[in-house]
DNA sequence: GTCCCTTCAACTAC
DNA sequence: CGTAGTTGAAGGGA
């Protein structure tokens, strides 16, 4: 299955260790031994010896000791005299006694029969499905208060969850949600509609077991749509506090029970449809695409049959800072702690055991199979954790050491396999650029906006010697001299603390079908033209219904592409639905009629063009019907969006954003992420096809499989 | 199949 | 902003 251990031509230089023993016979016949004194990390030794396997009775190579750290019972180790690690936790050795062969599964935890009473008590206190809330807030913290008001039709609670006490009774999973006026809102049908829309009804076993980019993309997309919809609906109910609400779990569960998932079967190595560098915002997303199956656990493993016996091997890990891992400078090295050793309830620590994931990692060390690594990143200033698929690693060595509580912890040193795209290391680099600890290579200007935006926008060229794009004036927004006329006069809202999702009296929410179009962190929830608050609204500038007015929130850079001139990309990860920027420039047309691009202006935004429906964006074709003919030129005046290139498979789309005041309507163009966009991935959108598509046609170099071959 | 257990979540409250 | 407390879902294993 996998190549031999030392066949890797890219292995780091160093003497080949002939003492390594690679037994074909089952490992249970071998005893792992460690070359270093117990408790000492081999990282710190000048010439670390590799982990070796020898027969349990010896002979041992010089400097190695038998490793029996966590013996749990005497009967599994008949010849020891010390009675196991509990009695001699400071000493991994065996003094003068040499142990007899012990199967590795002897290290497994004995079944906790003695704890029957406590587990019974735990069981009795556990109720199920009794939360009074089913539809959730958006996954990210909302600094604004929930409204206390009910919104008719959107306030929800679990239909059968009137009993929140610990009665001990188990309840079935509620499938329906009851609105405030007693009307059932069927989440099932909501989900079913989405599945039909995205053709996930006929999800076959092949797609389920083995994915591709389309499949993973669609599954993640529908997950996020459900999650966001649940959030939006829940926000519209009254603000229940003190209830842990997890739309991510519910969205995942809905999909899982319908079999909408991919890469269902575990595998060693890459997962089809997931690229190195792809980012995720929830652990459940890792489950759904088969990158990492456990919903919480850090180590995923599978059983592999070797000749007669089966043994576990690790397939993926999530390194998320849950244990006291060393955070070294080398992004290609990961020191990973084994699992267990801590009681989640009270934080009590005890020795880790060579079982489950730990055993699998140990086996994977010997089998030298690839292990996928997902890095969890906690961004400063953000409560959110982001997961980055960092590609394939191999386990180089393992050892045990004592943690701060004096308990034994397994450690595994993983080495990133060479030849993979930058992923986690890129995040580290960006962090350095941001902190000023390193200069962005190829940096020309730190901020080409000269402070016009809330975030600096770097100008970078690490391709050739060109010093920048042709001159233009940076303007952060669209300046109207002549707004569009409103069909009916609009009065602003009176939401002094900002528009709240539960406020049925807010006229701005009403314009958006009663639901605010943005989540609390500015993620777009709608697929219709957005009605934002305008100048006659009383809400403050940080109102969430002014998301596109608040300016750019991500750190962007304008960079020289290889073959498509200048482009735009982001240092920050961008969530699906996340706001990026508006299209700024000069309005050159606000009246009906065909627009003729007579000056071969390459910086035209034309809302009246035809746009192919974006499969990933629900109802995108309908939403692209801008209510007014708007043509913007960013040739002389513009913002970052003038650098966004065309792509036939874009990762950004635009939405009409309407801001009304009295009898005036100001139409703006907001750009949002179609899917999660990792840092430094070029931001592109579909330029669309003008009504007169006979001139100005340009050769498209987007390189996507769906490339039309040209753009305008 | 069921039930129980474990688990580098994600949230809210203080 | 740290952390303590709360509620969890999936999958392994018995």
XYZ file of C-alpha atoms (C1' of nucleotides) in Angstrom:
740
model
C 0.000 0.000 0.000
C 2.513 2.548 1.026
C 6.053 2.805 0.052
C 8.855 1.558 2.201
C 10.052 3.695 4.989
C 13.354 4.736 3.615
C 12.430 4.911 -0.011
C 11.480 8.523 0.227
C 14.006 10.330 -1.859
C 12.993 13.572 -0.234
C 13.793 12.427 3.227
C 15.909 14.825 5.202
C 19.611 14.188 4.885
C 21.169 12.070 7.512
C 22.655 8.691 8.063
C 20.391 5.847 7.175
C 19.716 3.878 10.252
C 20.241 0.237 9.493
C 19.107 -0.718 12.922
C 15.500 -0.106 12.048
C 13.633 -3.304 12.024
C 10.603 -3.548 9.833
C 8.896 -6.713 10.719
C 6.195 -8.020 8.513
C 4.763 -10.053 11.291
C 2.211 -8.464 13.523
C 3.532 -5.728 15.691
C 2.051 -7.203 18.765
C 5.020 -9.484 18.809
C 7.306 -6.524 19.097
C 7.954 -4.215 21.961
C 8.460 -0.566 21.272
C 11.589 0.793 22.846
C 12.800 4.309 23.121
C 16.305 5.459 22.470
C 16.225 8.310 24.898
C 15.957 8.438 28.609
C 12.354 8.431 29.637
C 10.625 11.724 29.746
C 13.141 13.470 27.588
C 12.046 14.693 24.240
C 14.243 13.404 21.510
C 13.755 16.695 19.730
C 16.234 18.246 22.041
C 18.910 15.667 21.600
C 21.607 16.531 19.087
C 21.490 13.238 17.267
C 18.129 11.755 17.846
C 17.926 8.113 17.152
C 14.860 6.889 15.425
C 12.222 4.925 17.129
C 13.055 1.272 16.727
C 11.383 -2.033 17.219
C 13.114 -4.978 18.687
C 11.981 -8.286 19.961
C 10.654 -7.869 23.464
C 13.259 -10.067 25.006
C 16.072 -8.139 23.444
C 18.793 -7.756 22.583
C 18.466 -3.999 22.728
C 20.659 -1.644 20.766
C 22.947 0.475 22.870
C 21.232 3.345 24.600
C 17.708 2.080 24.296
C 15.444 0.871 26.994
C 12.337 -1.173 26.856
C 9.243 0.940 26.917
C 6.427 -0.115 29.108
C 5.035 3.121 30.253
C 1.484 2.399 31.119
C 1.016 -1.128 32.175
C -2.358 -1.457 33.670
C -2.495 -4.869 35.161
C -0.107 -7.392 36.490
C -1.540 -10.309 34.681
C -0.598 -8.867 31.357
C 2.968 -8.648 32.438
C 3.827 -11.718 34.349
C 7.511 -11.159 34.813
C 7.550 -7.653 36.118
C 8.104 -7.124 39.737
C 7.194 -3.483 40.049
C 3.506 -3.825 39.366
C 3.193 -1.314 36.570
C 3.464 2.328 35.893
C 1.063 3.478 38.531
C 3.526 2.519 41.171
C 6.603 3.739 39.447
C 5.480 6.502 37.252
C 8.830 8.136 37.447
C 10.563 5.152 35.970
C 9.735 3.643 32.647
C 12.424 1.032 32.903
C 12.214 -2.297 34.504
C 15.289 -2.342 36.546
C 16.999 -5.594 35.898
C 13.971 -7.530 34.834
C 13.271 -8.044 31.169
C 9.655 -8.344 30.260
C 8.132 -11.192 28.406
C 6.322 -10.521 25.132
C 3.122 -8.682 25.740
C 0.465 -8.059 23.157
C -0.056 -4.385 22.549
C -3.691 -4.697 23.324
C -2.746 -5.450 26.857
C -2.232 -1.756 27.209
C -5.870 -1.149 26.682
C -7.903 0.249 29.451
C -9.647 -2.306 31.559
C -13.380 -1.933 31.342
C -14.413 0.367 34.135
C -16.704 -2.023 35.945
C -15.816 -0.529 39.251
C -17.297 2.770 38.205
C -20.723 1.444 37.573
C -22.297 3.649 40.095
C -20.966 6.888 38.775
C -21.760 6.022 35.214
C -25.237 5.098 36.214
C -25.628 8.411 37.878
C -24.356 10.128 34.784
C -26.781 8.227 32.666
C -29.680 9.119 34.857
C -28.915 12.796 34.711
C -28.686 12.795 30.998
C -31.692 13.976 29.111
C -31.911 14.151 25.429
C -33.265 16.648 23.002
C -34.801 18.716 25.697
C -33.334 22.002 24.722
C -36.012 24.539 24.241
C -34.416 25.889 21.108
C -33.833 24.168 17.865
C -33.115 26.863 15.393
C -29.892 28.529 16.146
C -28.036 31.732 16.227
C -25.293 32.137 13.749
C -22.259 30.262 14.800
C -20.386 33.357 15.647
C -20.650 35.587 18.556
C -23.076 38.359 18.407
C -22.066 41.395 20.300
C -25.454 42.898 19.843
C -28.292 41.911 22.037
C -31.058 39.752 20.859
C -34.355 41.387 20.678
C -36.879 40.405 23.246
C -39.685 40.627 20.806
C -41.297 37.758 19.103
C -41.705 37.870 15.403
C -44.835 36.233 14.288
C -44.025 33.297 12.144
C -40.379 33.150 12.989
C -40.172 32.568 16.671
C -39.525 28.962 17.264
C -39.142 26.346 19.845
C -39.094 22.636 19.859
C -42.570 21.360 19.633
C -42.217 18.654 22.236
C -39.569 20.124 24.422
C -41.645 21.683 27.094
C -39.827 19.770 29.762
C -36.359 21.015 30.399
C -36.007 19.390 33.769
C -33.813 16.397 34.347
C -36.565 13.898 34.341
C -34.326 11.235 32.936
C -36.787 10.480 30.213
C -35.409 10.155 26.750
C -37.041 11.969 23.961
C -37.041 11.458 20.290
C -35.298 13.921 18.052
C -37.693 16.713 17.190
C -38.029 17.214 13.503
C -40.397 20.081 13.500
C -40.161 23.500 14.903
C -43.095 25.431 16.104
C -43.438 29.051 15.322
C -44.677 31.590 17.769
C -48.241 31.400 16.603
C -48.334 27.656 16.684
C -47.564 27.111 13.048
C -45.160 24.322 12.360
C -42.132 25.163 10.355
C -40.841 22.009 8.845
C -37.105 21.942 8.781
C -37.345 18.719 6.872
C -39.005 20.368 3.936
C -36.582 23.243 4.085
C -33.714 20.817 3.844
C -35.450 18.725 1.226
C -35.938 21.782 -0.923
C -32.270 22.553 -0.729
C -31.314 19.005 -1.543
C -33.581 19.039 -4.560
C -32.192 22.361 -5.638
C -28.646 21.123 -5.506
C -29.459 17.745 -6.974
C -28.441 15.957 -3.828
C -31.509 13.781 -3.747
C -30.030 11.277 -6.097
C -26.820 11.158 -4.138
C -25.505 7.733 -5.045
C -23.239 5.461 -3.096
C -20.338 6.196 -5.352
C -20.450 9.897 -4.674
C -21.046 9.115 -1.063
C -17.980 6.983 -0.772
C -15.687 8.957 -3.028
C -15.947 12.621 -3.692
C -14.639 15.210 -6.063
C -14.319 18.957 -5.926
C -17.889 19.479 -7.056
C -19.289 17.091 -4.504
C -17.351 18.392 -1.542
C -18.144 21.921 -2.611
C -21.837 21.250 -2.863
C -22.026 19.360 0.409
C -20.213 22.127 2.232
C -22.345 24.706 0.549
C -25.615 23.093 1.497
C -24.326 22.582 5.014
C -23.589 26.250 5.315
C -26.874 27.259 3.738
C -28.778 25.152 6.230
C -26.658 26.381 9.078
C -27.071 29.979 8.088
C -30.769 29.574 7.495
C -31.211 27.998 10.899
C -29.276 30.915 12.341
C -31.325 33.489 10.571
C -34.605 31.929 11.584
C -33.476 31.500 15.136
C -32.320 35.061 15.362
C -35.775 36.166 14.448
C -37.183 34.501 17.511
C -36.762 36.049 20.885
C -33.352 36.003 22.390
C -33.266 32.981 24.594
C -30.199 33.061 26.729
C -28.349 30.342 28.507
C -29.020 27.726 25.882
C -26.161 26.306 23.930
C -27.361 26.421 20.396
C -25.462 24.694 17.711
C -26.705 25.178 14.199
C -23.566 23.503 12.931
C -24.425 20.272 14.686
C -28.010 20.358 13.578
C -27.200 21.132 9.978
C -24.679 18.325 9.958
C -27.071 15.911 11.531
C -29.764 16.728 9.019
C -27.401 16.018 6.173
C -25.891 12.920 7.724
C -29.227 11.297 8.341
C -30.057 11.853 4.700
C -26.781 10.375 3.621
C -25.622 13.646 2.137
C -21.922 13.369 2.760
C -18.944 12.327 0.771
C -15.812 10.263 1.212
C -17.862 8.190 3.548
C -15.300 5.411 3.622
C -12.088 6.105 5.385
C -8.870 6.115 3.480
C -5.219 6.758 3.914
C -3.850 9.769 2.090
C -5.594 12.626 0.395
C -9.350 12.799 0.212
C -10.699 13.428 -3.269
C -12.236 16.847 -3.552
C -10.255 18.409 -0.742
C -7.135 20.370 -1.607
C -4.210 21.161 0.606
C -4.897 24.614 1.982
C -8.676 24.298 1.996
C -10.234 25.887 5.039
C -13.132 24.941 7.226
C -14.986 26.732 9.956
C -16.523 23.826 11.769
C -15.393 20.392 12.757
C -18.607 19.107 11.251
C -17.433 20.266 7.851
C -14.466 17.948 8.192
C -16.856 15.088 8.915
C -19.103 15.823 5.971
C -16.340 15.739 3.386
C -14.602 12.771 4.961
C -11.439 14.601 5.842
C -11.731 13.727 9.500
C -14.623 11.644 10.717
C -14.798 12.156 14.490
C -16.901 15.105 15.503
C -14.638 16.042 18.364
C -11.764 13.628 18.742
C -8.439 14.615 17.336
C -7.335 11.312 15.910
C -9.170 9.458 13.188
C -8.144 5.903 12.480
C -9.273 2.865 10.597
C -8.681 -0.803 10.729
C -6.321 -2.215 8.153
C -6.004 -5.881 7.483
C -2.487 -7.218 7.440
C -2.248 -10.838 6.467
C -4.422 -12.391 9.127
C -4.884 -9.742 11.733
C -6.374 -6.315 11.636
C -4.763 -3.356 13.228
C -5.673 0.287 13.546
C -3.765 2.904 11.623
C -4.205 6.631 11.911
C -5.609 8.402 8.869
C -5.921 11.967 10.062
C -5.430 14.220 13.039
C -6.651 17.626 14.027
C -4.010 19.731 15.736
C -6.068 22.342 17.419
C -4.238 23.371 20.535
C -6.244 21.166 22.821
C -3.167 19.807 24.524
C 0.073 21.394 25.580
C 1.798 20.940 22.279
C 5.094 22.582 21.505
C 4.544 25.280 18.992
C 7.794 25.115 17.112
C 8.870 27.477 14.407
C 9.114 24.813 11.765
C 5.767 24.497 10.043
C 6.809 21.192 8.541
C 7.123 19.573 11.940
C 4.250 18.876 14.248
C 4.519 17.551 17.757
C 1.189 16.011 18.531
C -0.085 14.748 21.843
C -1.957 11.520 22.131
C -5.535 11.513 23.232
C -6.991 10.845 26.599
C -5.460 11.449 29.980
C -7.931 14.101 30.919
C -11.398 13.822 32.266
C -13.499 16.231 30.353
C -15.955 16.804 33.128
C -13.629 17.993 35.821
C -10.304 18.285 34.075
C -8.743 15.608 36.218
C -5.612 14.213 34.666
C -4.277 10.713 34.495
C -1.901 8.712 32.379
C -2.669 8.276 28.731
C -3.014 4.743 27.498
C -1.812 3.102 24.364
C -5.235 2.536 22.949
C -7.601 3.987 20.365
C -6.001 6.853 18.490
C -2.737 6.547 20.376
C -2.398 2.944 19.371
C -3.276 3.837 15.804
C -0.623 6.528 15.685
C 1.888 4.063 17.064
C 0.965 1.601 14.351
C 1.129 4.294 11.717
C 4.617 5.151 12.852
C 5.721 1.633 12.069
C 3.748 1.329 8.895
C 4.904 4.764 7.804
C 1.573 5.573 6.228
C 0.549 9.092 5.340
C -1.491 10.892 7.945
C -3.624 13.853 6.997
C -3.095 16.840 9.232
C -5.666 19.511 9.876
C -4.410 22.530 11.752
C -6.835 24.424 13.911
C -6.014 28.091 14.046
C -7.325 30.456 16.644
C -7.134 33.900 15.210
C -6.394 36.772 17.513
C -9.359 39.004 18.065
C -11.751 36.403 16.811
C -13.491 33.745 18.791
C -13.709 31.555 15.749
C -11.414 28.685 15.095
C -10.469 27.937 11.547
C -9.269 24.586 10.278
C -6.699 24.337 7.532
C -6.001 21.130 5.704
C -2.235 21.035 5.816
C -1.739 17.929 3.728
C 0.055 14.679 4.389
C 2.517 14.002 7.128
C 4.396 10.944 8.233
C 5.054 10.064 11.816
C 8.760 10.108 12.461
C 8.975 9.126 16.075
C 7.018 8.812 19.245
C 7.788 8.958 22.894
C 6.159 9.560 26.212
C 6.685 12.416 28.560
C 5.178 13.910 31.643
C 2.858 16.856 31.373
C 2.491 19.597 33.944
C 0.311 17.399 36.083
C 2.925 14.704 36.124
C 0.897 12.345 34.008
C 2.228 10.441 31.072
C 1.392 11.797 27.666
C 2.264 10.227 24.349
C 3.939 12.484 21.867
C 4.213 11.984 18.148
C 6.535 13.849 15.874
C 5.091 14.286 12.412
C 6.975 15.505 9.382
C 5.193 17.153 6.495
C 5.736 15.361 3.248
C 7.585 17.515 0.714
C 6.176 18.754 -2.550
C 2.838 19.944 -1.195
C 1.390 23.415 -1.621
C 1.866 25.884 1.176
C -0.915 25.796 3.677
C -0.298 26.281 7.379
C 3.105 27.843 6.708
C 1.348 30.466 4.617
C -0.784 31.421 7.573
C 2.330 31.808 9.652
C 3.948 33.990 7.004
C 0.893 36.195 6.776
C 0.841 36.551 10.519
C 4.436 37.757 10.344
C 3.624 40.269 7.642
C 0.703 41.531 9.617
C 2.631 41.827 12.843
C 5.452 43.594 11.063
C 7.919 40.891 12.001
C 8.600 40.156 8.357
C 8.216 42.102 5.157
C 5.916 40.829 2.507
C 8.232 39.733 -0.337
C 7.728 41.843 -3.414
C 5.977 44.592 -1.505
C 5.781 47.811 -3.472
C 3.401 49.924 -1.412
C 2.108 48.946 2.034
C -1.213 50.663 1.429
C -2.222 51.726 -2.017
C -5.394 53.307 -0.670
C -3.385 55.847 1.322
C -5.670 55.272 4.250
C -8.897 55.616 2.313
C -9.986 52.170 3.460
C -10.292 50.926 6.994
C -7.755 48.233 6.179
C -4.504 48.794 4.319
C -4.254 47.220 0.897
C -0.766 46.137 -0.050
C 0.555 46.363 -3.586
C 2.781 43.406 -4.316
C 4.725 42.085 -7.256
C 6.804 38.982 -6.782
C 6.520 37.982 -10.425
C 8.369 40.570 -12.463
C 9.687 44.104 -12.339
C 6.495 46.008 -13.004
C 6.087 48.648 -10.354
C 2.348 48.916 -10.317
C -0.813 49.305 -12.344
C -1.644 52.327 -14.440
C -2.515 55.412 -12.481
C -5.955 55.837 -11.051
C -7.457 57.634 -8.080
C -8.504 55.548 -5.145
C -12.046 56.120 -3.989
C -13.592 53.762 -1.471
C -17.191 54.088 -2.578
C -19.582 55.011 -5.308
C -20.493 58.686 -5.526
C -23.970 59.432 -6.697
C -24.912 62.713 -8.272
C -28.259 61.475 -9.445
C -29.840 58.615 -7.501
C -32.525 56.370 -8.874
C -36.104 57.303 -8.087
C -37.909 55.233 -5.509
C -41.213 53.721 -6.444
C -42.550 54.795 -3.106
C -41.045 57.126 -0.521
C -39.088 55.351 2.130
C -38.786 56.326 5.716
C -35.887 55.093 7.710
C -35.864 52.878 10.747
C -35.641 53.992 14.351
C -33.345 51.264 15.580
C -31.066 53.351 17.762
C -29.053 50.343 18.839
C -28.836 48.929 15.354
C -31.393 46.825 13.547
C -32.191 43.626 15.361
C -33.276 40.419 13.692
C -36.256 39.973 15.964
C -37.734 43.419 15.459
C -40.840 43.046 13.344
C -41.423 46.787 13.387
C -38.149 47.587 11.702
C -39.003 48.807 8.192
C -35.573 47.779 6.970
C -36.123 44.181 7.999
C -39.529 44.297 6.344
C -37.968 45.326 3.069
C -35.866 42.178 3.340
C -38.889 39.930 3.758
C -38.758 40.331 7.504
C -35.315 38.868 7.925
C -32.135 40.841 8.135
C -29.922 39.914 5.210
C -26.744 39.649 7.268
C -25.676 37.598 10.227
C -24.193 39.282 13.233
C -20.749 39.074 11.706
C -21.787 40.356 8.329
C -22.229 37.109 6.497
C -24.760 37.382 3.740
C -27.819 35.271 4.377
C -30.033 36.306 1.516
C -29.874 35.628 -2.160
C -32.079 38.502 -3.109
C -31.247 42.155 -3.612
C -30.272 43.554 -0.260
C -32.058 46.471 1.311
C -29.637 48.183 3.611
C -30.297 51.025 5.948
C -29.946 54.458 4.429
C -29.224 58.013 5.496
C -32.668 58.525 6.982
C -32.323 55.513 9.235
C -31.601 56.180 12.874
C -29.359 53.189 13.359
C -25.636 53.690 13.905
C -22.955 53.037 11.272
C -22.125 49.695 12.841
C -25.657 48.404 12.306
C -25.405 45.015 10.737
C -27.762 46.152 8.036
C -25.076 48.540 6.896
C -22.496 45.874 6.275
C -21.349 47.093 2.878
C -21.206 50.667 4.137
C -18.836 49.828 6.930
C -15.948 49.255 4.603
C -13.574 46.444 3.940
C -13.037 44.106 6.840
C -10.475 41.723 5.365
C -6.864 42.457 4.633
C -6.534 42.593 0.874
C -3.605 42.881 -1.447
C -3.316 43.800 -5.103
C -0.753 41.524 -6.699
C 0.753 40.785 -10.067
C -0.589 37.553 -11.482
C 1.408 35.295 -13.709
C -0.492 35.997 -16.886
C -3.540 38.100 -16.137
C -2.158 41.406 -15.080
C -2.970 42.592 -11.604
C -5.318 40.709 -9.367
C -6.863 40.837 -5.925
C -6.515 38.437 -3.043
C -6.859 38.389 0.710
C -4.492 37.764 3.572
C -7.462 36.802 5.698
C -9.617 33.768 5.205
C -13.085 34.672 4.019
C -16.156 32.716 4.971
C -18.792 31.715 2.495
C -21.126 34.687 2.285
C -18.567 37.025 3.772
C -18.531 40.584 2.547
C -15.447 41.608 0.617
C -15.923 45.003 -0.977
C -18.206 47.176 -3.081
C -17.579 48.269 -6.641
C -16.457 51.888 -6.523
C -15.987 54.159 -9.490
C -17.738 56.675 -11.673
C -21.341 56.107 -12.564
C -21.522 56.441 -16.277
C -25.035 55.302 -16.909
C -28.211 55.262 -14.864
C -30.841 55.222 -17.559
C -32.285 52.372 -19.515
C -30.932 51.374 -22.866
C -28.002 49.509 -24.242
C -24.639 50.513 -23.057
C -21.884 50.868 -25.592
C -18.398 50.554 -24.288
C -16.873 52.898 -26.773
C -13.623 53.609 -25.064
C -12.592 49.994 -24.553
C -12.771 50.638 -20.881
C -11.428 47.568 -19.098
C -12.795 48.654 -15.746
C -16.501 48.511 -16.454
C -19.038 47.026 -14.122
C -22.349 46.560 -15.910
C -25.226 45.323 -13.783
C -27.370 44.764 -16.829
C -25.171 42.052 -18.299
C -26.305 38.507 -18.492
C -24.926 36.342 -15.745
C -24.804 32.604 -15.873
C -26.570 31.160 -12.865
C -24.033 30.322 -10.244
C -24.670 26.829 -9.141
C -23.245 27.433 -5.697
C -25.411 30.464 -5.121
C -29.011 29.652 -4.614
C -31.268 31.483 -7.013
C -28.384 33.497 -8.320
C -29.917 34.015 -11.731
C -32.955 35.696 -10.264
C -30.920 37.694 -7.808
C -28.775 39.036 -10.589
C -31.682 41.029 -11.860
C -30.476 44.370 -10.707
C -33.454 46.635 -10.132
C -31.832 49.487 -11.980
C -29.491 49.724 -14.936
C -26.196 50.694 -13.418
C -22.890 50.960 -15.209
C -19.786 51.909 -13.317
C -16.371 52.695 -14.678
C -13.399 52.301 -12.372
C -10.894 53.362 -14.978
C -10.073 56.729 -13.474
C -11.551 56.374 -10.014
C -12.016 53.104 -8.276
C -11.265 50.831 -5.372
C -9.859 47.327 -4.935
C -12.679 45.723 -6.871
C -11.316 47.119 -10.132
C -8.515 44.575 -9.773
C -10.753 41.572 -9.458
C -10.284 39.448 -12.536
C -12.893 37.497 -14.401
C -13.262 33.781 -13.825
C -15.726 31.345 -15.299
C -15.658 29.411 -12.008
C -15.448 32.320 -9.613
C -15.201 32.373 -5.852
C -16.891 35.764 -5.515
C -20.300 36.979 -6.599
C -22.045 40.293 -6.435
C -25.402 41.363 -5.124
C -27.382 44.532 -5.659
C -27.451 46.560 -2.473
C -30.153 49.183 -2.183
C -29.977 52.067 0.230
C -33.027 54.256 0.293
C -33.665 57.633 1.716
C -36.907 59.487 1.193
C -37.599 59.183 -2.509
C -34.074 58.350 -3.561
C -32.592 54.929 -4.133
C -28.876 54.407 -4.191
C -27.857 51.167 -5.807
C -24.517 49.716 -4.839
C -22.773 46.537 -5.796
C -21.558 44.331 -2.975
C -19.122 41.472 -3.476
C -19.418 38.379 -1.313
C -17.587 35.084 -1.088
C -19.302 32.162 -2.769
C -17.461 29.633 -0.645
C -14.806 29.639 2.009
C -11.765 31.280 0.483
C -8.359 30.444 1.917
C -5.804 33.220 2.277
C -3.942 34.278 -0.859
C -6.359 32.645 -3.243
C -7.164 35.059 -6.010
C -10.589 36.662 -5.743
C -12.500 36.507 -8.994
C -16.041 36.953 -10.178
C -17.966 36.353 -13.357
C -17.954 39.509 -15.479
C -21.095 38.405 -17.278
C -22.066 38.788 -20.901
C -23.260 42.152 -22.234
C -26.362 42.473 -24.324
C -24.267 43.230 -27.344
C -21.723 40.469 -27.139
C -20.159 41.114 -30.477
C -17.307 43.338 -29.487
C -14.812 43.638 -26.718
C -14.487 39.895 -26.410
C -11.303 38.882 -24.622
C -9.588 35.556 -24.302
C -10.226 34.038 -20.909
C -7.275 32.596 -19.060
C -9.116 31.514 -15.946
C -8.172 27.909 -16.603
C -11.267 26.414 -15.018
C -12.857 23.343 -16.506
C -15.990 25.353 -17.113
C -14.125 28.122 -18.908
C -16.171 29.700 -21.679
C -12.957 30.646 -23.415
C -13.675 34.341 -23.436
C -15.018 37.148 -21.339
C -16.016 40.774 -21.742
C -28.822 -3.806 15.929
C -28.439 -0.980 20.731
C -26.152 1.299 24.316
C -22.376 3.517 26.398
C -18.219 5.982 26.229
C -14.901 9.109 24.649
C -13.594 13.048 22.317
C -7.813 18.928 20.474
C -16.389 21.782 19.891
C -18.664 25.694 20.021
C -21.167 28.254 22.459
C -22.640 31.449 26.524
C -21.951 33.623 30.946
C -19.202 35.580 34.273
C -10.299 38.579 27.177
C -9.659 34.144 29.949
C -12.087 30.375 31.671
C -15.731 27.846 33.667
C -19.875 25.682 32.586
C -23.177 23.631 29.243
C -24.829 20.941 25.644
C -23.514 18.250 22.287
C -22.837 14.377 17.621
C -20.281 10.903 15.569
C -18.094 6.826 15.724
C -15.779 3.052 18.102
C -16.409 -0.773 20.810
C -18.803 -3.942 23.744
